[in-house]
Coordinates of C-alpha atoms in Angstrom, one line a residue:
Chain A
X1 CA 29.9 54.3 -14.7
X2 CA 27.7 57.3 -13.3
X3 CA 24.1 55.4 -12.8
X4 CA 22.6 55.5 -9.7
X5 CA 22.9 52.4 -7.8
X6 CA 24.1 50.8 -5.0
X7 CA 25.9 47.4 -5.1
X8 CA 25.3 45.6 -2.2
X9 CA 28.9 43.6 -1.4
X10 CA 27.5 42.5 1.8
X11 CA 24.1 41.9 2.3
X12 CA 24.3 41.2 6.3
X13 CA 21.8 38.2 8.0
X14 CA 18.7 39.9 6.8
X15 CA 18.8 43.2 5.0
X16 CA 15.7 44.3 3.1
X17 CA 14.2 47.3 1.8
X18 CA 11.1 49.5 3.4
X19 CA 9.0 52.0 2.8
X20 CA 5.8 52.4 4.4
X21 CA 4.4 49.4 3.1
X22 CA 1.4 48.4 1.6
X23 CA -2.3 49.1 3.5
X24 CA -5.5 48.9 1.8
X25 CA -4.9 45.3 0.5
X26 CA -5.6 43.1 3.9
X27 CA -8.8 42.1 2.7
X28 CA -7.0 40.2 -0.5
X29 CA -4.7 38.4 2.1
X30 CA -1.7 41.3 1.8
X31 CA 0.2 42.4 4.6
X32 CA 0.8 45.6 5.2
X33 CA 4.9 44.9 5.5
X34 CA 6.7 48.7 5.9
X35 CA 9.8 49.5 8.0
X36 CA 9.1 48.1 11.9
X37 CA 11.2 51.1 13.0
X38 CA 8.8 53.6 11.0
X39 CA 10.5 56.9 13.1
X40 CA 13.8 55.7 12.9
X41 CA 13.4 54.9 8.9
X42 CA 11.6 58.4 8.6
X43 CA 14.5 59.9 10.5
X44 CA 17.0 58.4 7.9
X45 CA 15.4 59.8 5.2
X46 CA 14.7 63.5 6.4
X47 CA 18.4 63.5 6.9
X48 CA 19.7 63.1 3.4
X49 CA 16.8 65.0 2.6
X50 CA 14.0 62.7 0.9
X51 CA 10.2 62.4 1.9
X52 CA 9.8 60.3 5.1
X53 CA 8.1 57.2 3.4
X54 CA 10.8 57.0 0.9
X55 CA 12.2 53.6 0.5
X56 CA 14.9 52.9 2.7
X57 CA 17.2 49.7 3.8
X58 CA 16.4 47.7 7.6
X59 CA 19.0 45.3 8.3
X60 CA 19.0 43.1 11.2
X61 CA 21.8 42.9 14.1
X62 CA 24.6 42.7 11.8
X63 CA 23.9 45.7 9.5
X64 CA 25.4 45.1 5.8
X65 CA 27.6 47.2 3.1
X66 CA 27.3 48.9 -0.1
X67 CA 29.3 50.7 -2.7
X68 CA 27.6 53.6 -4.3
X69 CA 27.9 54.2 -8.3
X70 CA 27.7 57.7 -8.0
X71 CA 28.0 60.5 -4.6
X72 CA 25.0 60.0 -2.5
X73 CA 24.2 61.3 1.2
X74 CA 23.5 58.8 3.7
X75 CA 22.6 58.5 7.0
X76 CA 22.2 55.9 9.2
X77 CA 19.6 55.4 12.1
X78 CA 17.7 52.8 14.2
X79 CA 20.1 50.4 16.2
X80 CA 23.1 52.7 17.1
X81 CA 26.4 50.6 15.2
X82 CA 29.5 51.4 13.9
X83 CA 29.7 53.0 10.6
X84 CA 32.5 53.7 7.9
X85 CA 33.5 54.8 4.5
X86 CA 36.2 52.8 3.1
X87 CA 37.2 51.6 6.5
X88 CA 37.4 55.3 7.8
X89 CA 34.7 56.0 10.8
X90 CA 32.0 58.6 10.5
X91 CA 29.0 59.7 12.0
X92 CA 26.1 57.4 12.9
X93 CA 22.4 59.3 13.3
X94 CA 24.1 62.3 11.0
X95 CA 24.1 62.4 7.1
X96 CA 27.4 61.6 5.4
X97 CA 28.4 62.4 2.2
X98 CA 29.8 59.1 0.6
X99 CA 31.7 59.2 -2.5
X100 CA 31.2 57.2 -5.6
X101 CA 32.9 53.9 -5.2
X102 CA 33.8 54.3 -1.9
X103 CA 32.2 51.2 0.3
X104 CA 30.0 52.9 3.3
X105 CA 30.0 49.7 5.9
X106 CA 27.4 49.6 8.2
X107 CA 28.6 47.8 11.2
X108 CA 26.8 45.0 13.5
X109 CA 24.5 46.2 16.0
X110 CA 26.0 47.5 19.7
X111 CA 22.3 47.5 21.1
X112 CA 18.7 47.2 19.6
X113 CA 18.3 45.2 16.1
X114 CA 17.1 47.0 12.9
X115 CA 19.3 49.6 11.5
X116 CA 18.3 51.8 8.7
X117 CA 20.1 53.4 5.9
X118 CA 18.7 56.5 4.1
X119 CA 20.1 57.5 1.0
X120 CA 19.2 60.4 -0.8
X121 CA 17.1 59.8 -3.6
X122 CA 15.6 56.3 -1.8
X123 CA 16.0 53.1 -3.2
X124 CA 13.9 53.0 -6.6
X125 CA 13.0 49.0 -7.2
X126 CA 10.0 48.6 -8.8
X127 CA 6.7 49.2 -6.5
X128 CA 4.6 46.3 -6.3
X129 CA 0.9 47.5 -5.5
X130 CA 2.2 51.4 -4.4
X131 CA 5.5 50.1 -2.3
X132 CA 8.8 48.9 -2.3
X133 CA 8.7 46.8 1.0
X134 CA 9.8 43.4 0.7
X135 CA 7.2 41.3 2.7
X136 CA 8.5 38.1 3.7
X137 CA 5.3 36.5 4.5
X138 CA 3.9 36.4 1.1
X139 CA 6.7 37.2 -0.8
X140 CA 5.7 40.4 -2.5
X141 CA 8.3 42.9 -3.2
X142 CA 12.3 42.9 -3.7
X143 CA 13.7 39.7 -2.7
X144 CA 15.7 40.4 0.8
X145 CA 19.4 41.6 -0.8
X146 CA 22.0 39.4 -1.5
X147 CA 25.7 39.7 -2.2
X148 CA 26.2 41.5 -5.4
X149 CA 22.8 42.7 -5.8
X150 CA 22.4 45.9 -7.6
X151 CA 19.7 48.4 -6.2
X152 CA 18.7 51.3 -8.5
X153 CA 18.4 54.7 -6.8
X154 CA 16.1 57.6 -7.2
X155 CA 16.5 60.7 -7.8
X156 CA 17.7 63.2 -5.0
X157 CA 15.3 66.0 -3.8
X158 CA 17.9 68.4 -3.0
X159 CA 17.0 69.4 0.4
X160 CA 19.7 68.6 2.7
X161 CA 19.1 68.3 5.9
X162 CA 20.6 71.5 8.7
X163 CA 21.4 68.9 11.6
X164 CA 25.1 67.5 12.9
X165 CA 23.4 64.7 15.2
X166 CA 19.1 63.7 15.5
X167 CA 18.4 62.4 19.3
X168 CA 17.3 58.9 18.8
X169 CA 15.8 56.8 21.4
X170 CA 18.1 54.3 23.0
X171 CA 16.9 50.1 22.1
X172 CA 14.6 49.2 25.3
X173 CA 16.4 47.3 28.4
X174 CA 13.2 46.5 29.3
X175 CA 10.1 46.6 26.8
X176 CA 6.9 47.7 27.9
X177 CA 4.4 47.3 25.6
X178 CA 0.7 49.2 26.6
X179 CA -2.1 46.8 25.4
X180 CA -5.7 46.9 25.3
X181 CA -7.6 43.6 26.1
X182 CA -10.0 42.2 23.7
X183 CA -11.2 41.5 21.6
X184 CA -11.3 37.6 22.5
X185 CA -9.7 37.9 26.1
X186 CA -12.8 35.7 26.8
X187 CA -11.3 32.7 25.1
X188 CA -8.8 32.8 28.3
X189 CA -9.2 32.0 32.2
X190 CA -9.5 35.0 34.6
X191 CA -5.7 33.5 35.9
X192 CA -4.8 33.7 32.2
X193 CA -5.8 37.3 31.5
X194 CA -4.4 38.2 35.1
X195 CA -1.3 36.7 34.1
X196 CA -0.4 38.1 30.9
X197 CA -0.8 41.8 32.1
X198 CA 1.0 40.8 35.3
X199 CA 4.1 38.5 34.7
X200 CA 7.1 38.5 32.9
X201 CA 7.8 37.8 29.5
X202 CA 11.3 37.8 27.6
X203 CA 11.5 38.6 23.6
X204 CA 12.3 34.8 22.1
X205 CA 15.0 34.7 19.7
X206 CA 12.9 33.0 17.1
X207 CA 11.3 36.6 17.0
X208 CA 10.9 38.4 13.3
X209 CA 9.1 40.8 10.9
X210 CA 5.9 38.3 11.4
X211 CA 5.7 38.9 14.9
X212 CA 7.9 39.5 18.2
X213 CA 7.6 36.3 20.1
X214 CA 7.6 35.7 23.7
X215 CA 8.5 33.4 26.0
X216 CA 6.5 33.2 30.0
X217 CA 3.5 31.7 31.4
X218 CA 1.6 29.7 28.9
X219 CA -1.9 31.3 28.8
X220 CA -5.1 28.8 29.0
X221 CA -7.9 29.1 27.5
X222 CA -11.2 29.4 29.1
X223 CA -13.1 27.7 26.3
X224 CA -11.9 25.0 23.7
X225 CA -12.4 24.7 20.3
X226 CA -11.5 26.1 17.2
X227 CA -11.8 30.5 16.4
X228 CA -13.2 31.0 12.9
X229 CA -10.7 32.7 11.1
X230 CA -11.3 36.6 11.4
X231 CA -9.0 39.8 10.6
X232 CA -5.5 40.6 12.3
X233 CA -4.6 44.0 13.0
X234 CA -0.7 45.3 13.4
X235 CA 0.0 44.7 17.4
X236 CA -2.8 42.3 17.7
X237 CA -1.3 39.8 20.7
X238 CA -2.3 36.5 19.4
X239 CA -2.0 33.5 21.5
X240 CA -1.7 30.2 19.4
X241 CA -2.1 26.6 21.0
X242 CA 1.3 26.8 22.8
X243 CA 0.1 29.6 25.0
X244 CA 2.6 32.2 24.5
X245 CA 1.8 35.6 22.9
X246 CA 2.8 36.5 19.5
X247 CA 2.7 40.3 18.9
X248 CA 1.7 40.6 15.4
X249 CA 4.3 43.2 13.8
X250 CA 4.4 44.8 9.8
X251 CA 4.4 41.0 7.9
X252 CA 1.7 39.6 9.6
X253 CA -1.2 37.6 8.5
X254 CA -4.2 39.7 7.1
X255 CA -6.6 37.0 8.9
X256 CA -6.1 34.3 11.6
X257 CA -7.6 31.4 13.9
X258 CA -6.3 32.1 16.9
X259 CA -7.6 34.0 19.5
X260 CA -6.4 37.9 20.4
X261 CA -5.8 38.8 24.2
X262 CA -5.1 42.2 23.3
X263 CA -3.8 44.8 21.1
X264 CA -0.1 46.7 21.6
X265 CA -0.6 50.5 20.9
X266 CA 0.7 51.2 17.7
X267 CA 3.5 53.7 19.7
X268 CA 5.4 51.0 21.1
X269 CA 5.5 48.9 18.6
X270 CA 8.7 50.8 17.1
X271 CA 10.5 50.0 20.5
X272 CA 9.3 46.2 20.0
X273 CA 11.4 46.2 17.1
X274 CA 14.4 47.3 18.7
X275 CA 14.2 44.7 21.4
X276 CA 16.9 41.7 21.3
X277 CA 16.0 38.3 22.1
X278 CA 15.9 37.8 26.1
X279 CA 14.7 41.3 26.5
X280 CA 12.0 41.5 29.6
X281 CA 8.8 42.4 28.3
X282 CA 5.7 43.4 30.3
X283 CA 2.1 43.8 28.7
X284 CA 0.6 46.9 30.1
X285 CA -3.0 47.5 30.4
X286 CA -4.3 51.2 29.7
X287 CA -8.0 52.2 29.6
X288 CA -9.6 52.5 26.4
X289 CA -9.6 56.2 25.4
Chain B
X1 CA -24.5 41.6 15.7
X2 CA -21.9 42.3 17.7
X3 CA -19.1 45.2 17.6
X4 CA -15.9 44.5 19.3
X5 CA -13.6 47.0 19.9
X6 CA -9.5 45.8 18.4
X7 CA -6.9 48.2 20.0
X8 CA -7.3 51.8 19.6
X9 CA -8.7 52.1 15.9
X10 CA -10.4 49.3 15.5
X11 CA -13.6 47.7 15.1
X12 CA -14.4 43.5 15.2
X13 CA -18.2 42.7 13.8
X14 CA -19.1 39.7 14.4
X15 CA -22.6 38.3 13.2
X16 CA -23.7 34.3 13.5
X17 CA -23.3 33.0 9.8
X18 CA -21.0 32.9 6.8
X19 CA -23.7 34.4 5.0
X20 CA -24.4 37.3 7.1
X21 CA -20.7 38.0 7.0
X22 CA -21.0 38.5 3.5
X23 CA -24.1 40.7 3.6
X24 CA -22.5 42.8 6.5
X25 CA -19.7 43.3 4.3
X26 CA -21.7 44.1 1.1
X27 CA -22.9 47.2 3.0
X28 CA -19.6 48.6 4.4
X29 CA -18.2 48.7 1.1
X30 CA -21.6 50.3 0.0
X31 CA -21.3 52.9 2.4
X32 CA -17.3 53.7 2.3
X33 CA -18.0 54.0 -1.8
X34 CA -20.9 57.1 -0.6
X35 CA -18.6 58.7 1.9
X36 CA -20.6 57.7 4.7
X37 CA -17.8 55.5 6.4
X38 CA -13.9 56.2 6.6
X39 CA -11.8 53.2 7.1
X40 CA -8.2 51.9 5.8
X41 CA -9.0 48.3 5.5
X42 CA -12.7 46.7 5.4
X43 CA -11.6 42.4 6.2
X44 CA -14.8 40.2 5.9
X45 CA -13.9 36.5 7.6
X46 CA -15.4 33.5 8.1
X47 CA -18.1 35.1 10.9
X48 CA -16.7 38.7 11.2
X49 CA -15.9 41.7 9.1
X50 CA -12.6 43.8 10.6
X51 CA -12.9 47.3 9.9
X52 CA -9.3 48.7 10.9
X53 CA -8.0 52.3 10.9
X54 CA -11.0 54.2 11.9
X55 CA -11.4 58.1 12.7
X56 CA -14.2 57.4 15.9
X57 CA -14.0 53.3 16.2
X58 CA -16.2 54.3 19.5
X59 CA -19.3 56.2 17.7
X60 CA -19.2 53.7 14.8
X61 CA -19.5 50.9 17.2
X62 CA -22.7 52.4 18.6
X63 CA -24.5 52.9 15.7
X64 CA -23.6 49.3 14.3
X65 CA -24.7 47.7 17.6
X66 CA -28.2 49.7 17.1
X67 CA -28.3 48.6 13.2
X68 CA -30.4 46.2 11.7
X69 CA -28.4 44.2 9.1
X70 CA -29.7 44.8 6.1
X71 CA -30.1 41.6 3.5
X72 CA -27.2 40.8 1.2
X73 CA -27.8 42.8 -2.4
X74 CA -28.0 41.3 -5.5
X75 CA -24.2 41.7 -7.0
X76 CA -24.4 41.9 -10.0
X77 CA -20.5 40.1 -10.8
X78 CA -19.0 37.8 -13.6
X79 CA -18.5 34.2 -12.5
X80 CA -15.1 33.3 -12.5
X81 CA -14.5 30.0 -14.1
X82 CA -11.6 28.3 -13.1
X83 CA -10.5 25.0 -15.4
X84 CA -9.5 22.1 -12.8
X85 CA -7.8 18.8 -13.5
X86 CA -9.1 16.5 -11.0
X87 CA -6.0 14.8 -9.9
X88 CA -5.3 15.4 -6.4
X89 CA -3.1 13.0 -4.5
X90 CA -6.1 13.5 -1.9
X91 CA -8.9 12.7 -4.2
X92 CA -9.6 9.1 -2.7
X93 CA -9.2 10.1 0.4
X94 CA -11.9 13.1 -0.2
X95 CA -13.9 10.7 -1.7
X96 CA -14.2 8.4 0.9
X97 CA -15.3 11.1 3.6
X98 CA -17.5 12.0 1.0
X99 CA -18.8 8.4 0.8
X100 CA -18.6 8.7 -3.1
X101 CA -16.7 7.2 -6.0
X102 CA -13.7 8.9 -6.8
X103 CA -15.2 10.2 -10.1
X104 CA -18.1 11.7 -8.3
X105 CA -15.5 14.2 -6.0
X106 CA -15.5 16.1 -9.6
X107 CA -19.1 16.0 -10.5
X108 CA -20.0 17.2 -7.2
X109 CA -16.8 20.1 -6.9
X110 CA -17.6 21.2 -10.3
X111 CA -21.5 21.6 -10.1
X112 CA -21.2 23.9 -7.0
X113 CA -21.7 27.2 -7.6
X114 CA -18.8 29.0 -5.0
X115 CA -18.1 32.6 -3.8
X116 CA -15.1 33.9 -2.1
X117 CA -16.4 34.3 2.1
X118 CA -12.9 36.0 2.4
X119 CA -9.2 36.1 1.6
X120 CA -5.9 35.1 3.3
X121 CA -2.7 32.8 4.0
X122 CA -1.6 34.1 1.0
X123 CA -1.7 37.3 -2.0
X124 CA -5.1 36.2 -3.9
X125 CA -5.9 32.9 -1.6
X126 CA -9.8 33.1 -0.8
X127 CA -11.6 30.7 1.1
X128 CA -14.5 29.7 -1.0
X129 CA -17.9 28.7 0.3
X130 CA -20.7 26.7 -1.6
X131 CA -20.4 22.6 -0.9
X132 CA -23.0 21.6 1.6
X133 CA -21.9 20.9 5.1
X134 CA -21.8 17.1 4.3
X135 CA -19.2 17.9 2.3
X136 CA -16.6 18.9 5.3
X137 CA -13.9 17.3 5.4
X138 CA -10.7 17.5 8.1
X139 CA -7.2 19.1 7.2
X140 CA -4.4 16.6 7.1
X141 CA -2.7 15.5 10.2
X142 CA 0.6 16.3 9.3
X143 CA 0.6 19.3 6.6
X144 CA 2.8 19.0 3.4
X145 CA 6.0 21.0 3.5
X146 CA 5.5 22.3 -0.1
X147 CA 1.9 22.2 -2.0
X148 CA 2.2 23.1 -5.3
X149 CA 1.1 26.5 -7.2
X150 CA -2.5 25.4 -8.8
X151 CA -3.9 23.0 -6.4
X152 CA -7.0 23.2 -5.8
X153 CA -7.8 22.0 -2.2
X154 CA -10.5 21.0 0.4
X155 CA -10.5 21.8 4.4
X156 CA -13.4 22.5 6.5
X157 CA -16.4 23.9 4.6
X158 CA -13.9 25.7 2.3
X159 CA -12.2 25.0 -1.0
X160 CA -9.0 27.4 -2.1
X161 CA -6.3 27.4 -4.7
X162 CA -2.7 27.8 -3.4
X163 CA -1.8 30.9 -5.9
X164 CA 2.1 29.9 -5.2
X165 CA 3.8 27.1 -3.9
X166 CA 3.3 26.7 0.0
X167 CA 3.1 24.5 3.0
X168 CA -0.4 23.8 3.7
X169 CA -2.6 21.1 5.2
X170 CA -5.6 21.5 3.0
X171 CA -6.7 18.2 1.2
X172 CA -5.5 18.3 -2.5
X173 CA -8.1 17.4 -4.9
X174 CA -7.0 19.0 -8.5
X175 CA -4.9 21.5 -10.4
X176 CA -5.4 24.5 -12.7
X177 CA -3.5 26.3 -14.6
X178 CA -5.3 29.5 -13.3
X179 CA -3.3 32.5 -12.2
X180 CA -4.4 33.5 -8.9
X181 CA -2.3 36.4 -8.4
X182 CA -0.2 38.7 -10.6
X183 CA 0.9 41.5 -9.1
X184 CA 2.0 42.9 -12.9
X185 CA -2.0 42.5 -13.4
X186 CA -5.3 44.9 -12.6
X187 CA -6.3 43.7 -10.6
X188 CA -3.7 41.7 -9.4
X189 CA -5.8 39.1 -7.2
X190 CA -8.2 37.0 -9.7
X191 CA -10.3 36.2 -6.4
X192 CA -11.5 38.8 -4.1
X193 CA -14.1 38.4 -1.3
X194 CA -18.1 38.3 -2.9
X195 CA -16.5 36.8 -6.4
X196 CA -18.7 34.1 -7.2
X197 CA -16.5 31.0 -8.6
X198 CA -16.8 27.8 -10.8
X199 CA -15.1 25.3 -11.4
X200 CA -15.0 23.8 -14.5
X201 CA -13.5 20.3 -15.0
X202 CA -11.7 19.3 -18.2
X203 CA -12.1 17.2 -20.4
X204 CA -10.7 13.3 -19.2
X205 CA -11.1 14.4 -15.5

């Protein structure tokens, strides 16, 4: 059999595929979902030479494997890991040529969390409204893989890619996330505010595409009572009863009743999804520009 | 109104009623469709409209501080009629924070005329404004795990049907038959914010 696809034999703790998701659609309650790694999935796909926004696989901490129906180019960025081709080692960060049949393993996660595997041609499921990304929060999209799932490939572009190894940065030992306050920092005390740009937090393990959770000093509230639901943006640091902040990442919720303390620039939000659970994070204020 | 600045591309307006909400929305999409405004997503909520990915979020929230808001235009849309069993396992309990016989829960749900305030929680969910604030009523205490597709449910000042099955809180009143969302359809969402919405009981409900 000579079809393009790639047979997923195993499909990891969560693998799913992204593109660069779906924006425009917020105000009909879709997320805008897309790869959380957006340079290291854009990296992936330059090397086996397709369009950066082509669709691509994320999987978390313990990668997965597939078996290609025909020859494809890969390459593999993101969290740095251990990859093969029918148990043989090859280059991570590099495109590989991997044969069909032969079963390219991408391996668990040394550091950092989301891996990504370009192949050339992208990943060709059906778009739902303009993308591939599978959102988990609503749903839309392929269904995260499974064991034995077939995925249909596209069509290569031909370009190949003239590098042996891309620079990548390394997952953060410390995450420092640049915010701006607002725009309902008012809902919280002085102490609160001072608190959240000045203290420790750590990434909490119960952390995912929704939103990289924290865990530190519990923020109060200056004022009581209920937020009327109003629009989320991606990085928008929402604080729900509890007290610690949520930093809203690709699957979040178009709109929300909690207040926002602040908003993580969208540059470090790649880095936030690198970060492993226990990770120190610190919220950074910057001025407005 | 007021104009909130959201991160680095971002704009919050927030005005002081549902209904100004609406109007305030009515007239960003107005001016994207003439080219006057450039923005990725326009978000109209319950008391604030989200404009997000904007060119100069700082000039924009200038001139919207300075503007008057004009009044909501005429829309010329189709209603959306959506059929609803009144069978909730709710229904009594609506009824009696109503202070109404069961039976009237349908009269009163199916002879308000509704529009969608905004959307959310969900592909094609829209919170749906129209009953008269005596007609608020609490979300349950503990929320149900799974709430199926087709309910049509109370909380707050709003009513919404769950386009697919869900965990939610909202009080369950009826169910329909109506398909929310499709993403195989144009448009895919039968609800979007502005769509005015009845309800139309059937017959034996």
């Amino acid at each position: 059999m000579t079809d393009r696809a790639l047979a997923v034999v195993r499909a990891g703790a969560l693998t799913t595929v992204q593109d660069a998701g779906r924006p425009g659609h917020a105000h009909l309650g879709v997320p805008r979902s897309g790869a959380l790694d957006r340079p290291a999935a854009g990296l992936a796909n330059r090397l086996v030479g397709d369009p950066p926004e082509t669709a691509v696989l994320e999987t978390t901490l313990d990668g997965c494997a597939v078996r290609p129906r025909s020859t494809v180019t890969v390459a593999v960025t993101g969290a740095p890991c251990r990859v093969t081709v029918d148990g043989r080692p090859v280059a991570w960060g590099a495109p590989v040529r991997v044969p069909a049949g032969a079963l390219l393993d991408v391996g668990p996660a040394v550091s950092g969390v989301r891996a990504y595997v370009g192949v050339s041609g992208g990943i060709a499921v059906e778009p739902v409204l303009g993308s591939r990304s599978t959102d988990l929060l609503s749903g839309l999209g392929p269904p995260p893989l499974a064991d034995g799932t077939v995925l249909p490939l596209g069509r290569p572009a031909g370009v190949q890619a003239r590098v042996d190894v891309a620079p990548q940065p390394a997952p953060p030992a410390e995450l420092v996330l640049r915010v701006t306050l607002g725009p309902r920092d008012g809902w919280f005390t002085p102490e609160a505010v001072r608190a959240f740009v000045s203290r420790p937090y750590r990434v909490s393990s119960a952390s995912n595409r929704i939103g990289l959770r924290t865990e530190g000093p519990a923020l109060e509230r200056a004022r009581p009572g209920e937020l009327p639901s109003e629009g989320m943006v991606l990085g928008a640091v929402q604080v729900p009863p509890d007290g610690r902040p949520v930093v809203f990442l690709a699957d979040h919720p178009t709109t929300g009743g909690y207040p926002v303390i602040a908003v993580v620039h969208a540059a470090d939000l790649p880095a936030a999804a690198q970060a492993v659970p226990d990770t120190p994070v610190r919220f950074v204020t910057v001025r407005r520009r | 109104m007021k104009v909130l600045p959201v991160g680095e591309d971002a704009l919050l307006v927030e005005v002081s009623s549902g209904d100004e909400a609406q109007a305030l929305h009515a007239e960003l999409l107005r001016r994207r469709a003439e080219g006057t405004l450039s923005v990725r997503e326009i978000v109209p909520a319950a008391r604030t409209v989200l404009l997000d990915g904007l060119d100069a979020p700082a000039r924009l929230a200038a001139e919207l501080t300075a503007a008057e808001l004009p009044a909501a235009p005429p829309r010329a849309r189709d209603v959306v009629e959506i059929p609803v069993r009144y069978d909730g396992p709710d229904l009594a309990e609506v009824a009696a924070h109503w202070g109404v016989p069961v039976r009237e829960v349908a009269r009163i749900h199916g002879d308000t005329e509704f529009r969608v305030a905004f959307c959310g929680f969900a592909p094609g969910f829209g919170y749906l404004t129209g009953l008269p604030p005596r007609y608020d009523v609490p979300r349950r205490a503990t929320p149900r795990t799974a709430v199926p597709a087709g309910s049509v449910a109370l909380a707050g000042p709003y009513t919404g049907v769950y386009p697919r099955s869900s965990p939610g809180g909202w009080q369950l009143i009826g169910t329909t038959d109506a398909v929310l969302w499709d993403h195989a359809r144009v448009p895919a969402a039968l609800l979007s914010p502005g769509t005015p919405v009845r309800f139309v009981p059937e017959a034996g409900s």
